Short mmCIF file of C-alpha atoms and ligand atoms in Angstrom, two decimals:
data_model
loop_
_atom_site.label_atom_id
_atom_site.label_comp_id
_atom_site.label_asym_id
_atom_site.label_seq_id
_atom_site.Cartn_x
_atom_site.Cartn_y
_atom_site.Cartn_z
CA UNK A 1 1.39 37.94 -6.87
CA UNK A 2 -0.64 38.93 -9.92
CA UNK A 3 -1.91 35.40 -10.47
CA UNK A 4 -3.04 35.10 -6.82
CA UNK A 5 -5.09 38.31 -7.03
CA UNK A 6 -6.41 37.47 -10.47
CA UNK A 7 -7.35 34.01 -9.23
CA UNK A 8 -9.39 35.48 -6.44
CA UNK A 9 -11.49 37.46 -8.86
CA UNK A 10 -12.18 34.49 -11.04
CA UNK A 11 -14.33 32.45 -8.73
CA UNK A 12 -14.46 29.69 -6.20
CA UNK A 13 -11.56 28.84 -3.97
CA UNK A 14 -12.07 25.52 -2.29
CA UNK A 15 -10.16 23.43 0.24
CA UNK A 16 -10.59 19.67 0.34
CA UNK A 17 -9.65 17.05 2.90
CA UNK A 18 -9.77 13.95 0.74
CA UNK A 19 -9.60 11.42 3.55
CA UNK A 20 -9.66 7.64 3.53
CA UNK A 21 -12.85 7.62 5.60
CA UNK A 22 -14.35 11.08 5.04
CA UNK A 23 -14.16 13.89 2.50
CA UNK A 24 -14.71 17.45 3.71
CA UNK A 25 -14.99 20.58 1.61
CA UNK A 26 -14.50 24.18 2.68
CA UNK A 27 -15.61 26.96 0.35
CA UNK A 28 -13.92 30.31 0.74
CA UNK A 29 -16.19 32.76 2.51
CA UNK A 30 -18.63 30.00 3.52
CA UNK A 31 -16.69 27.61 5.76
CA UNK A 32 -17.14 23.81 5.86
CA UNK A 33 -20.00 22.98 3.51
CA UNK A 34 -19.66 19.22 3.03
CA UNK A 35 -18.82 16.26 5.26
CA UNK A 36 -19.44 12.91 3.60
CA UNK A 37 -17.97 9.40 3.75
CA UNK A 38 -15.40 8.77 0.99
CA UNK A 39 -17.51 6.06 -0.61
CA UNK A 40 -19.00 5.61 -4.08
CA UNK A 41 -21.51 3.09 -5.40
CA UNK A 42 -21.35 2.09 -9.06
CA UNK A 43 -23.44 -0.09 -11.32
CA UNK A 44 -21.22 -3.02 -12.26
CA UNK A 45 -22.99 -3.48 -15.58
CA UNK A 46 -23.11 0.05 -16.94
CA UNK A 47 -20.23 1.39 -14.86
CA UNK A 48 -22.43 4.39 -14.01
CA UNK A 49 -22.28 6.17 -10.68
CA UNK A 50 -25.26 5.26 -8.47
CA UNK A 51 -24.48 7.19 -5.31
CA UNK A 52 -21.72 8.98 -3.41
CA UNK A 53 -21.07 9.80 0.23
CA UNK A 54 -23.64 8.96 2.93
CA UNK A 55 -25.97 7.23 0.50
CA UNK A 56 -23.16 5.06 -0.90
CA UNK A 57 -21.84 4.18 2.57
CA UNK A 58 -25.21 2.70 3.47
CA UNK A 59 -24.73 0.33 0.51
CA UNK A 60 -21.27 -0.88 1.63
CA UNK A 61 -21.38 -4.62 2.04
CA UNK A 62 -25.16 -4.64 1.44
CA UNK A 63 -25.62 -4.24 -2.31
CA UNK A 64 -26.73 -6.97 -4.72
CA UNK A 65 -24.30 -8.34 -7.25
CA UNK A 66 -24.73 -5.48 -9.70
CA UNK A 67 -24.03 -2.78 -7.15
CA UNK A 68 -20.47 -2.19 -6.11
CA UNK A 69 -19.88 0.17 -3.17
CA UNK A 70 -16.23 1.07 -2.87
CA UNK A 71 -13.83 3.35 -1.07
CA UNK A 72 -11.56 5.02 -3.65
CA UNK A 73 -8.87 5.79 -1.05
CA UNK A 74 -6.88 3.37 1.02
CA UNK A 75 -4.21 4.11 3.62
CA UNK A 76 -4.57 7.84 2.99
CA UNK A 77 -3.88 7.70 -0.73
CA UNK A 78 -5.84 7.22 -3.95
CA UNK A 79 -6.37 3.56 -4.64
CA UNK A 80 -8.82 3.80 -7.54
CA UNK A 81 -8.10 6.86 -9.63
CA UNK A 82 -11.27 6.89 -11.74
CA UNK A 83 -13.54 6.53 -8.74
CA UNK A 84 -11.64 9.11 -6.67
CA UNK A 85 -11.98 11.63 -9.46
CA UNK A 86 -15.68 10.88 -9.96
CA UNK A 87 -16.33 11.15 -6.24
CA UNK A 88 -14.52 14.48 -5.98
CA UNK A 89 -16.39 15.79 -8.99
CA UNK A 90 -19.75 14.73 -7.51
CA UNK A 91 -18.95 16.40 -4.17
CA UNK A 92 -17.75 19.61 -5.83
CA UNK A 93 -20.88 19.70 -7.94
CA UNK A 94 -22.99 19.42 -4.80
CA UNK A 95 -21.35 22.42 -3.16
CA UNK A 96 -20.45 24.73 -6.02
CA UNK A 97 -22.49 23.25 -8.83
CA UNK A 98 -24.27 26.43 -9.73
CA UNK A 99 -21.06 28.39 -10.12
CA UNK A 100 -18.94 25.58 -11.51
CA UNK A 101 -18.79 27.32 -14.89
CA UNK A 102 -15.86 29.16 -13.35
CA UNK A 103 -13.45 26.38 -12.55
CA UNK A 104 -12.34 26.47 -8.92
CA UNK A 105 -8.85 26.64 -7.47
CA UNK A 106 -8.49 23.74 -5.10
CA UNK A 107 -6.21 23.19 -2.15
CA UNK A 108 -6.03 19.53 -1.22
CA UNK A 109 -4.65 18.25 2.08
CA UNK A 110 -2.46 15.17 1.56
CA UNK A 111 -0.67 12.82 3.97
CA UNK A 112 2.88 13.99 4.64
CA UNK A 113 4.34 10.60 3.91
CA UNK A 114 3.13 10.25 0.33
CA UNK A 115 5.34 9.66 -2.70
CA UNK A 116 5.69 11.91 -5.72
CA UNK A 117 3.56 9.50 -7.76
CA UNK A 118 0.80 9.54 -5.13
CA UNK A 119 0.90 13.36 -5.04
CA UNK A 120 0.59 13.47 -8.81
CA UNK A 121 -2.48 11.25 -8.63
CA UNK A 122 -4.12 13.75 -6.26
CA UNK A 123 -3.28 16.69 -8.53
CA UNK A 124 -4.55 14.85 -11.62
CA UNK A 125 -7.75 13.79 -9.86
CA UNK A 126 -8.45 17.38 -8.79
CA UNK A 127 -7.83 18.66 -12.33
CA UNK A 128 -10.01 15.92 -13.81
CA UNK A 129 -12.73 16.87 -11.30
CA UNK A 130 -12.65 20.44 -12.59
CA UNK A 131 -9.89 22.36 -10.80
CA UNK A 132 -8.20 25.08 -12.79
CA UNK A 133 -5.28 25.22 -10.34
CA UNK A 134 -4.29 22.79 -7.60
CA UNK A 135 -2.32 23.43 -4.41
CA UNK A 136 -1.27 20.83 -1.90
CA UNK A 137 -0.68 21.07 1.84
CA UNK A 138 0.42 18.36 4.20
CA UNK A 139 -2.37 17.21 6.51
CA UNK A 140 -0.60 17.79 9.84
CA UNK A 141 0.27 21.34 8.75
CA UNK A 142 -3.37 22.00 7.86
CA UNK A 143 -4.46 20.42 11.16
CA UNK A 144 -2.08 22.69 13.12
CA UNK A 145 -3.49 25.77 11.38
CA UNK A 146 -7.03 24.51 12.00
CA UNK A 147 -6.29 24.05 15.69
CA UNK A 148 -4.82 27.56 15.81
CA UNK A 149 -1.25 26.61 16.78
CA UNK A 150 1.51 29.18 16.19
CA UNK A 151 2.95 27.46 13.12
CA UNK A 152 5.03 30.46 12.02
CA UNK A 153 6.81 30.80 15.38
CA UNK A 154 10.11 29.17 16.34
CA UNK A 155 8.37 26.72 18.68
CA UNK A 156 7.77 23.00 18.40
CA UNK A 157 4.10 22.15 17.74
CA UNK A 158 3.39 18.43 17.77
CA UNK A 159 0.36 17.02 15.99
CA UNK A 160 -0.86 13.42 15.92
CA UNK A 161 -3.65 13.03 13.34
CA UNK A 162 -5.30 9.62 13.62
CA UNK A 163 -7.56 9.24 10.60
CA UNK A 164 -9.14 6.22 8.95
CA UNK A 165 -6.15 5.09 6.88
CA UNK A 166 -3.10 6.82 8.34
CA UNK A 167 -1.74 8.22 11.54
CA UNK A 168 0.35 11.27 10.78
CA UNK A 169 2.75 12.56 13.38
CA UNK A 170 4.53 15.84 12.83
CA UNK A 171 6.54 18.46 14.64
CA UNK A 172 6.05 21.86 13.04
CA UNK A 173 8.14 24.98 13.64
CA UNK A 174 8.80 28.13 11.59
CA UNK A 175 6.16 27.31 8.94
CA UNK A 176 7.42 23.87 8.13
CA UNK A 177 7.57 20.26 9.20
CA UNK A 178 10.80 19.54 11.08
CA UNK A 179 10.29 15.83 11.63
CA UNK A 180 7.40 13.57 10.91
CA UNK A 181 6.31 10.02 10.71
CA UNK A 182 3.44 8.38 8.92
CA UNK A 183 2.03 4.94 9.55
CA UNK A 184 -0.73 3.15 7.76
CA UNK A 185 -2.34 2.18 11.02
CA UNK A 186 -5.38 4.19 12.15
CA UNK A 187 -9.16 3.76 12.47
CA UNK A 188 -9.52 1.17 9.68
CA UNK A 189 -6.85 -1.08 11.21
CA UNK A 190 -8.66 -0.82 14.53
CA UNK A 191 -11.83 -2.11 12.82
CA UNK A 192 -9.86 -4.99 11.26
CA UNK A 193 -8.34 -5.80 14.66
CA UNK A 194 -11.85 -6.02 16.16
CA UNK A 195 -13.03 -8.27 13.28
CA UNK A 196 -10.01 -10.55 13.76
CA UNK A 197 -10.47 -10.73 17.52
CA UNK A 198 -14.15 -11.75 17.20
CA UNK A 199 -13.29 -14.31 14.54
CA UNK A 200 -10.46 -15.86 16.59
CA UNK A 201 -12.29 -15.87 19.92
CA UNK A 202 -15.88 -16.61 18.89
CA UNK A 203 -15.37 -18.20 15.46
CA UNK A 204 -17.73 -15.61 14.07
CA UNK A 205 -17.33 -13.15 11.22
CA UNK A 206 -18.64 -9.61 11.45
CA UNK A 207 -18.75 -6.85 8.83
CA UNK A 208 -16.53 -3.77 8.67
CA UNK A 209 -19.40 -1.51 9.68
CA UNK A 210 -20.30 -3.65 12.71
CA UNK A 211 -16.68 -3.51 13.84
CA UNK A 212 -16.71 0.28 13.47
CA UNK A 213 -19.93 0.52 15.49
CA UNK A 214 -18.38 -1.54 18.29
CA UNK A 215 -15.38 0.82 18.30
CA UNK A 216 -17.60 3.90 18.47
CA UNK A 217 -19.97 2.50 21.09
CA UNK A 218 -18.08 0.46 23.68
CA UNK A 219 -14.34 0.84 23.04
CA UNK A 220 -12.67 2.34 26.12
CA UNK A 221 -8.88 2.16 26.23
CA UNK A 222 -8.09 4.39 29.22
CA UNK A 223 -5.74 2.72 31.72
CA UNK A 224 -7.84 4.10 34.59
CA UNK A 225 -11.25 2.96 33.33
CA UNK A 226 -12.48 0.00 35.34
CA UNK A 227 -16.13 -0.21 34.31
CA UNK A 228 -17.59 -2.58 31.74
CA UNK A 229 -19.62 -1.60 28.69
CA UNK A 230 -21.50 -4.23 26.73
CA UNK A 231 -22.98 -4.53 23.27
CA UNK A 232 -24.92 -7.20 21.39
CA UNK A 233 -23.57 -7.89 17.93
CA UNK A 234 -24.63 -10.02 15.01
CA UNK A 235 -22.54 -12.02 12.58
CA UNK A 236 -22.07 -15.39 10.95
CA UNK A 237 -20.72 -18.55 12.52
CA UNK A 238 -17.50 -19.43 10.69
CA UNK A 239 -18.13 -23.18 10.72
CA UNK A 240 -21.87 -23.53 10.20
CA UNK A 241 -22.41 -20.29 8.28
CA UNK A 242 -25.53 -19.59 10.33
CA UNK A 243 -26.37 -16.23 11.93
CA UNK A 244 -25.39 -15.69 15.55
CA UNK A 245 -25.77 -12.99 18.18
CA UNK A 246 -23.18 -12.53 20.91
CA UNK A 247 -22.36 -9.94 23.54
CA UNK A 248 -18.96 -8.24 23.59
CA UNK A 249 -17.49 -6.11 26.37
CA UNK A 250 -15.28 -3.03 26.46
CA UNK A 251 -12.53 -5.15 28.02
CA UNK A 252 -12.51 -7.43 24.97
CA UNK A 253 -12.42 -4.47 22.61
CA UNK A 254 -9.50 -3.03 24.57
CA UNK A 255 -7.63 -6.32 24.10
CA UNK A 256 -8.49 -6.35 20.40
CA UNK A 257 -7.13 -2.81 19.95
CA UNK A 258 -3.84 -3.39 21.78
CA UNK A 259 -1.85 -4.08 18.59
CA UNK A 260 -2.82 -0.99 16.54
CA UNK A 261 -2.60 1.29 19.58
CA UNK A 262 0.88 0.05 20.45
CA UNK A 263 1.95 0.74 16.85
CA UNK A 264 0.71 4.33 17.20
CA UNK A 265 2.47 4.76 20.56
CA UNK A 266 5.75 3.43 19.10
CA UNK A 267 5.52 5.78 16.11
CA UNK A 268 5.02 8.80 18.41
CA UNK A 269 8.05 7.75 20.48
CA UNK A 270 10.21 7.26 17.38
CA UNK A 271 9.23 10.70 16.06
CA UNK A 272 10.11 12.30 19.41
CA UNK A 273 13.50 10.56 19.35
CA UNK A 274 14.26 12.25 16.02
CA UNK A 275 13.10 15.70 17.19
CA UNK A 276 15.82 18.30 17.99
CA UNK A 277 16.13 18.79 21.80
CA UNK A 278 15.08 22.47 21.74
CA UNK A 279 11.80 21.51 20.10
CA UNK A 280 11.31 18.59 22.48
CA UNK A 281 11.59 21.13 25.30
CA UNK A 282 8.70 23.09 23.75
CA UNK A 283 6.64 19.93 23.37
CA UNK A 284 7.22 19.07 27.04
CA UNK A 285 5.77 22.51 27.86
CA UNK A 286 2.92 22.61 25.34
CA UNK A 287 2.00 18.96 25.01
CA UNK A 288 0.82 16.97 21.98
CA UNK A 289 -2.35 17.83 20.02
CA UNK A 290 -4.55 14.98 18.79
CA UNK A 291 -6.60 15.38 15.61
CA UNK A 292 -8.58 13.08 13.29
CA UNK A 293 -11.60 10.88 13.98
CA UNK A 294 -9.41 8.21 15.60
CA UNK A 295 -8.68 10.62 18.44
CA UNK A 296 -12.34 10.28 19.46
CA UNK A 297 -11.57 6.76 20.69
CA UNK A 298 -12.60 6.88 24.34
CA UNK A 299 -9.69 6.84 26.77
CA UNK A 300 -7.02 7.27 24.10
CA UNK A 301 -5.87 10.63 25.43
CA UNK A 302 -5.30 9.18 28.93
CA UNK A 303 -3.55 6.13 27.49
CA UNK A 304 -1.17 8.19 25.34
CA UNK A 305 -0.48 10.54 28.21
CA UNK A 306 0.68 7.62 30.30
CA UNK A 307 2.61 5.88 27.52
CA UNK A 308 4.58 8.85 26.18
CA UNK A 309 4.70 10.76 29.45
CA UNK A 310 3.62 14.07 27.93
CA UNK A 311 0.57 16.26 28.21
CA UNK A 312 -1.96 15.29 25.50
CA UNK A 313 -4.72 17.62 24.27
CA UNK A 314 -7.79 16.61 22.34
CA UNK A 315 -9.33 19.29 20.12
CA UNK A 316 -12.90 20.47 19.81
CA UNK A 317 -13.47 19.37 16.23
CA UNK A 318 -11.01 16.56 15.42
CA UNK A 319 -12.83 15.56 12.21
CA UNK A 320 -12.90 19.10 10.82
CA UNK A 321 -9.57 20.62 11.79
CA UNK A 322 -7.64 19.57 8.66
CA UNK A 323 -10.21 21.08 6.29
CA UNK A 324 -10.71 24.16 8.44
CA UNK A 325 -6.94 24.72 8.46
CA UNK A 326 -6.74 24.14 4.70
CA UNK A 327 -9.66 26.57 4.29
CA UNK A 328 -7.90 29.20 6.37
CA UNK A 329 -4.81 28.81 4.18
CA UNK A 330 -6.96 29.12 1.05
CA UNK A 331 -8.55 32.30 2.45
CA UNK A 332 -5.12 33.91 2.54
CA UNK A 333 -2.69 32.19 0.22
CA UNK A 334 -0.23 35.06 0.33
CA UNK A 335 0.30 34.84 4.11
CA UNK A 336 0.38 31.07 4.16
CA UNK A 337 2.31 30.50 0.94
CA UNK A 338 5.28 29.03 2.83
CA UNK A 339 3.08 26.25 4.19
CA UNK A 340 2.15 24.93 0.76
CA UNK A 341 3.84 21.84 -0.58
CA UNK A 342 6.08 22.84 -3.46
CA UNK A 343 6.80 20.39 -6.30
CA UNK A 344 10.49 20.35 -5.38
CA UNK A 345 9.85 19.51 -1.71
CA UNK A 346 11.24 16.13 -0.89
CA UNK A 347 9.61 14.13 1.84
CA UNK A 348 11.31 14.05 5.24
CA UNK A 349 8.77 11.64 6.54
CA UNK A 350 9.56 8.17 7.82
CA UNK A 351 7.24 5.27 7.21
CA UNK A 352 7.47 3.14 10.34
N1 LIG B 401 -16.18 8.12 18.44
C1 LIG B 401 -15.21 7.49 17.77
N2 LIG B 401 -14.43 6.58 18.38
C2 LIG B 401 -13.45 5.94 17.71
N3 LIG B 401 -13.16 6.16 16.41
C3 LIG B 401 -13.92 7.06 15.76
C4 LIG B 401 -14.98 7.78 16.38
N4 LIG B 401 -15.55 8.61 15.45
C5 LIG B 401 -14.89 8.40 14.30
N5 LIG B 401 -13.90 7.48 14.46
C6 LIG B 401 -13.00 6.93 13.46
O1 LIG B 401 -12.29 7.96 12.82
C7 LIG B 401 -11.90 7.50 11.52
C8 LIG B 401 -12.16 8.59 10.50
O2 LIG B 401 -11.45 9.73 10.88
P1 LIG B 401 -11.12 10.88 9.81
O3 LIG B 401 -12.37 11.35 9.17
O4 LIG B 401 -10.26 11.86 10.51
O5 LIG B 401 -10.28 10.03 8.75
P2 LIG B 401 -9.83 10.47 7.28
O6 LIG B 401 -9.33 11.86 7.34
O7 LIG B 401 -10.92 10.19 6.32
O8 LIG B 401 -8.65 9.42 7.01
P3 LIG B 401 -7.11 9.68 6.63
O9 LIG B 401 -6.71 10.98 7.24
O10 LIG B 401 -6.39 8.52 7.23
O11 LIG B 401 -7.09 9.65 5.15
C9 LIG B 401 -12.71 6.25 11.23
O12 LIG B 401 -11.87 5.11 11.35
C10 LIG B 401 -13.76 6.26 12.32
O13 LIG B 401 -14.20 4.97 12.67
MG1 LIG B 402 -7.50 12.77 7.65
#
């Protein structure tokens, strides 16, 4: 109790959603102050940091041989420790730089399926980036708080958070996760599926960012959509290596995305099968809440509704709800203490 109050006097309390695709930061009393891609650009020769966030993302796949633009997280977890820590430090400096002389307390949202070693990497990265104390919360729990679901009540709240690297599925009741599943299939895998489809069908390679643009612009996976959207895309002919322009349609993108979407549907069904019947009854009444950038995929809500035969809700701010929930927890650690991940907590998550 004393340390919580004392902590509050000392300075910045910050919540971070360190995502595979995007990092968001919430500063206590200020709200969400940073939304940037989780990308860094380094100078290969000197090893120095050239850019982070938006600026670094523009360099992805476009730099010359001495510039390396990289994503320090993969599949929801830290893949390159040094870079993750440098990126977090750079972002924190941007938002609380002037008051950084008082080291912040940081709450980081982490995937529910991660191992003890992966959790330790997050803690260590936050400490190396300047945190004086680190708390962890599981992403679906933070998302549920961000959405405003009654997480403390004895009712089943089901969240499906489709991010860049992972899809997290969780049923929360009485301040904790009852069952959950985590799969390393989300937005990034959708981009890869589009790249593979174009390569197989048109013998043409396209970049990661082009695939993502296709997904954002013309993907439409609703079973009731019968229109056609079209987009011109550029890439390289696999055989001749020369540049080509082709047109792709929403129907083709739907075919390309079938695999990853089916994996997500199966994981939701498997999680429901493991959910106690009383909580399933609540979920039948309340429906499933979708969070994460992947939930912006057009038609996904309708498709899931048909596939799992439950009401599906999209939320107003799917990209922000994890960090807003984590921020709300950080605003009142005493009330939300039970939601924090304790070192002794063992994972109940299944990797499908
Ligand atoms: N309009 C859209 N349609 C389809 N996908 C979208 C759209 N907008 C964003 N996305 C996708 O959402 C993903 C990023 O979502 P989000 O920021 O929630 O992920 P993250 O939290 O960084 O990742 P993770 O939680 O897996 O670590 C990207 O794959 C992006 O392409
Ligand atoms: Mg996320």
